[in-house]
Amino acid sequence: MTYAQAAGWAATLPSAAMLCVWSYGFGMVDAASVLTEQGLAPRHSYLAVMDELWRALRGAPGLVEYADSLTRLNRAKGMGTIMITHSLADLEALTTSADRAKARGFVERCAITVMGGLPPRELARVGEITPLTEPEQELVG
């Protein structure tokens, strides 16, 4: 195995593991929803935390599609999702334009955006998606 091949596996393996764990969790919610629909279990609310999202999405081209499919229609199941990444630049670093566009959709569909201290360039990126008032920008910047 060459160094480049080993580096590729080193990047892909954590992505695969993260997506597998997330998929398992979402599958458990799907199963619980079916039990609820059949009157066999009470309805519950769920919260999925997808931390280090950038790492999962960069594992290979096309993984954004898989992550996107996991997060669709969750509200109907009583499920909220928290996607955590360091910067919008993380999503812009994806290898294909299709992946980048789909990843931007994650941010655009967010009902709530939580930000910590951001540099002006990042605030400008966020402002393109979620308009911020001057006082909001001062608070976050």
Short mmCIF file of the C-alpha atoms (twelve columns), coordinates in Angstrom:
data_MODEL
# 
_entry.id   MODEL 
# 
loop_
_atom_site.group_PDB 
_atom_site.id 
_atom_site.type_symbol 
_atom_site.label_atom_id 
_atom_site.label_alt_id 
_atom_site.label_comp_id 
_atom_site.label_asym_id 
_atom_site.label_seq_id 
_atom_site.Cartn_x 
_atom_site.Cartn_y 
_atom_site.Cartn_z 
_atom_site.pdbx_PDB_model_num 
ATOM 1   C CA . MET A 1   0.000   0.000  0.000  1 
ATOM 2   C CA . THR A 2   1.357   3.417  -0.887 1 
ATOM 3   C CA . TYR A 3   1.366   6.398  1.426  1 
ATOM 4   C CA . ALA A 4   -1.339  8.053  -0.722 1 
ATOM 5   C CA . GLN A 5   -3.556  4.978  -0.455 1 
ATOM 6   C CA . ALA A 6   -3.068  4.823  3.312  1 
ATOM 7   C CA . ALA A 7   -3.871  8.541  3.615  1 
ATOM 8   C CA . GLY A 8   -7.035  8.003  1.566  1 
ATOM 9   C CA . TRP A 9   -8.155  5.203  3.864  1 
ATOM 10  C CA . ALA A 10  -7.303  7.307  6.898  1 
ATOM 11  C CA . ALA A 11  -9.688  10.003 5.627  1 
ATOM 12  C CA . THR A 12  -12.416 7.633  4.438  1 
ATOM 13  C CA . LEU A 13  -12.625 5.269  7.422  1 
ATOM 14  C CA . PRO A 14  -13.744 7.871  10.019 1 
ATOM 15  C CA . SER A 15  -16.313 9.197  7.525  1 
ATOM 16  C CA . ALA A 16  -17.706 5.732  6.969  1 
ATOM 17  C CA . ALA A 17  -17.841 5.036  10.699 1 
ATOM 18  C CA . MET A 18  -19.615 8.326  11.432 1 
ATOM 19  C CA . LEU A 19  -22.184 7.794  8.690  1 
ATOM 20  C CA . CYS A 20  -22.795 4.210  9.846  1 
ATOM 21  C CA . VAL A 21  -23.426 5.303  13.432 1 
ATOM 22  C CA . TRP A 22  -25.690 8.133  12.305 1 
ATOM 23  C CA . SER A 23  -27.560 5.790  9.978  1 
ATOM 24  C CA . TYR A 24  -28.052 3.300  12.809 1 
ATOM 25  C CA . GLY A 25  -29.456 6.047  15.049 1 
ATOM 26  C CA . PHE A 26  -31.810 7.315  12.367 1 
ATOM 27  C CA . GLY A 27  -32.879 3.717  11.700 1 
ATOM 28  C CA . MET A 28  -33.743 3.265  15.374 1 
ATOM 29  C CA . VAL A 29  -35.960 6.356  15.171 1 
ATOM 30  C CA . ASP A 30  -37.617 4.957  12.033 1 
ATOM 31  C CA . ALA A 31  -38.327 1.678  13.839 1 
ATOM 32  C CA . ALA A 32  -39.737 3.485  16.876 1 
ATOM 33  C CA . SER A 33  -41.941 5.596  14.584 1 
ATOM 34  C CA . VAL A 34  -43.414 2.458  13.010 1 
ATOM 35  C CA . LEU A 35  -44.156 1.024  16.462 1 
ATOM 36  C CA . THR A 36  -45.858 4.297  17.407 1 
ATOM 37  C CA . GLU A 37  -47.943 4.309  14.209 1 
ATOM 38  C CA . GLN A 38  -49.093 0.773  14.998 1 
ATOM 39  C CA . GLY A 39  -50.071 1.762  18.545 1 
ATOM 40  C CA . LEU A 40  -47.399 -0.473 20.052 1 
ATOM 41  C CA . ALA A 41  -45.235 2.229  21.630 1 
ATOM 42  C CA . PRO A 42  -45.677 5.791  22.866 1 
ATOM 43  C CA . ARG A 43  -44.510 8.710  20.743 1 
ATOM 44  C CA . HIS A 44  -41.096 10.092 21.656 1 
ATOM 45  C CA . SER A 45  -39.055 13.090 20.591 1 
ATOM 46  C CA . TYR A 46  -35.489 12.605 19.381 1 
ATOM 47  C CA . LEU A 47  -32.460 14.799 18.815 1 
ATOM 48  C CA . ALA A 48  -29.636 13.707 16.501 1 
ATOM 49  C CA . VAL A 49  -26.293 15.434 16.977 1 
ATOM 50  C CA . MET A 50  -24.073 15.237 13.903 1 
ATOM 51  C CA . ASP A 51  -20.814 16.680 15.211 1 
ATOM 52  C CA . GLU A 52  -17.759 17.153 12.985 1 
ATOM 53  C CA . LEU A 53  -20.058 17.108 9.938  1 
ATOM 54  C CA . TRP A 54  -17.214 18.280 7.709  1 
ATOM 55  C CA . ARG A 55  -15.261 15.076 8.377  1 
ATOM 56  C CA . ALA A 56  -18.128 12.807 7.391  1 
ATOM 57  C CA . LEU A 57  -18.839 14.739 4.202  1 
ATOM 58  C CA . ARG A 58  -15.214 14.860 3.006  1 
ATOM 59  C CA . GLY A 59  -14.693 11.089 3.123  1 
ATOM 60  C CA . ALA A 60  -15.580 10.639 -0.540 1 
ATOM 61  C CA . PRO A 61  -17.528 12.414 -3.269 1 
ATOM 62  C CA . GLY A 62  -21.251 11.762 -2.961 1 
ATOM 63  C CA . LEU A 63  -21.406 11.293 0.812  1 
ATOM 64  C CA . VAL A 64  -23.310 14.580 1.058  1 
ATOM 65  C CA . GLU A 65  -26.195 12.848 -0.748 1 
ATOM 66  C CA . TYR A 66  -26.244 10.120 1.888  1 
ATOM 67  C CA . ALA A 67  -26.113 12.590 4.781  1 
ATOM 68  C CA . ASP A 68  -28.865 14.629 3.127  1 
ATOM 69  C CA . SER A 69  -31.100 11.576 2.837  1 
ATOM 70  C CA . LEU A 70  -30.629 10.860 6.555  1 
ATOM 71  C CA . THR A 71  -31.825 14.316 7.559  1 
ATOM 72  C CA . ARG A 72  -34.947 14.632 5.407  1 
ATOM 73  C CA . LEU A 73  -38.458 14.265 6.832  1 
ATOM 74  C CA . ASN A 74  -37.297 13.949 10.431 1 
ATOM 75  C CA . ARG A 75  -39.791 16.468 11.803 1 
ATOM 76  C CA . ALA A 76  -42.621 14.089 10.918 1 
ATOM 77  C CA . LYS A 77  -40.942 11.544 13.215 1 
ATOM 78  C CA . GLY A 78  -40.565 13.998 16.096 1 
ATOM 79  C CA . MET A 79  -36.860 14.375 15.465 1 
ATOM 80  C CA . GLY A 80  -34.600 17.390 15.461 1 
ATOM 81  C CA . THR A 81  -31.098 17.429 14.033 1 
ATOM 82  C CA . ILE A 82  -28.062 19.427 15.112 1 
ATOM 83  C CA . MET A 83  -25.318 19.643 12.486 1 
ATOM 84  C CA . ILE A 84  -22.027 20.959 13.823 1 
ATOM 85  C CA . THR A 85  -19.103 22.189 11.759 1 
ATOM 86  C CA . HIS A 86  -16.403 24.770 12.253 1 
ATOM 87  C CA . SER A 87  -17.069 27.019 9.285  1 
ATOM 88  C CA . LEU A 88  -19.093 27.337 6.122  1 
ATOM 89  C CA . ALA A 89  -15.718 27.085 4.386  1 
ATOM 90  C CA . ASP A 90  -15.693 23.430 5.495  1 
ATOM 91  C CA . LEU A 91  -18.678 22.823 3.241  1 
ATOM 92  C CA . GLU A 92  -17.127 24.807 0.381  1 
ATOM 93  C CA . ALA A 93  -14.064 22.526 0.547  1 
ATOM 94  C CA . LEU A 94  -16.017 19.512 -0.709 1 
ATOM 95  C CA . THR A 95  -14.629 18.093 -3.945 1 
ATOM 96  C CA . THR A 96  -17.584 18.367 -6.336 1 
ATOM 97  C CA . SER A 97  -19.844 21.294 -7.139 1 
ATOM 98  C CA . ALA A 98  -22.889 19.057 -6.615 1 
ATOM 99  C CA . ASP A 99  -21.701 18.159 -3.105 1 
ATOM 100 C CA . ARG A 100 -21.023 21.819 -2.302 1 
ATOM 101 C CA . ALA A 101 -24.495 22.874 -3.494 1 
ATOM 102 C CA . LYS A 102 -26.229 20.139 -1.505 1 
ATOM 103 C CA . ALA A 103 -24.192 21.003 1.616  1 
ATOM 104 C CA . ARG A 104 -25.232 24.667 1.289  1 
ATOM 105 C CA . GLY A 105 -28.803 23.374 1.393  1 
ATOM 106 C CA . PHE A 106 -28.151 21.989 4.881  1 
ATOM 107 C CA . VAL A 107 -27.467 25.505 6.106  1 
ATOM 108 C CA . GLU A 108 -30.290 27.110 4.142  1 
ATOM 109 C CA . ARG A 109 -32.867 24.732 5.644  1 
ATOM 110 C CA . CYS A 110 -31.786 25.343 9.237  1 
ATOM 111 C CA . ALA A 111 -34.496 26.973 11.312 1 
ATOM 112 C CA . ILE A 112 -31.967 27.905 13.998 1 
ATOM 113 C CA . THR A 113 -28.340 28.854 13.504 1 
ATOM 114 C CA . VAL A 114 -26.019 28.984 16.521 1 
ATOM 115 C CA . MET A 115 -22.701 30.785 16.130 1 
ATOM 116 C CA . GLY A 116 -19.752 31.558 18.334 1 
ATOM 117 C CA . GLY A 117 -17.210 34.318 17.819 1 
ATOM 118 C CA . LEU A 118 -16.674 34.549 14.065 1 
ATOM 119 C CA . PRO A 119 -14.178 36.489 11.971 1 
ATOM 120 C CA . PRO A 120 -15.617 39.090 9.549  1 
ATOM 121 C CA . ARG A 121 -15.170 36.856 6.487  1 
ATOM 122 C CA . GLU A 122 -17.190 34.052 8.093  1 
ATOM 123 C CA . LEU A 123 -19.871 36.506 9.228  1 
ATOM 124 C CA . ALA A 124 -20.173 37.664 5.620  1 
ATOM 125 C CA . ARG A 125 -20.627 34.050 4.452  1 
ATOM 126 C CA . VAL A 126 -23.312 33.437 7.058  1 
ATOM 127 C CA . GLY A 127 -24.989 36.721 6.117  1 
ATOM 128 C CA . GLU A 128 -25.381 35.480 2.534  1 
ATOM 129 C CA . ILE A 129 -27.539 32.622 3.822  1 
ATOM 130 C CA . THR A 130 -29.075 33.995 7.018  1 
ATOM 131 C CA . PRO A 131 -29.330 37.791 7.112  1 
ATOM 132 C CA . LEU A 132 -28.001 39.202 10.381 1 
ATOM 133 C CA . THR A 133 -28.846 42.578 11.866 1 
ATOM 134 C CA . GLU A 134 -26.015 44.933 12.808 1 
ATOM 135 C CA . PRO A 135 -26.442 44.203 16.554 1 
ATOM 136 C CA . GLU A 136 -26.376 40.442 15.832 1 
ATOM 137 C CA . GLN A 137 -23.183 40.819 13.820 1 
ATOM 138 C CA . GLU A 138 -21.565 42.825 16.626 1 
ATOM 139 C CA . LEU A 139 -22.580 40.197 19.182 1 
ATOM 140 C CA . VAL A 140 -21.113 37.306 17.164 1 
ATOM 141 C CA . GLY A 141 -18.065 39.087 15.691 1 
# 
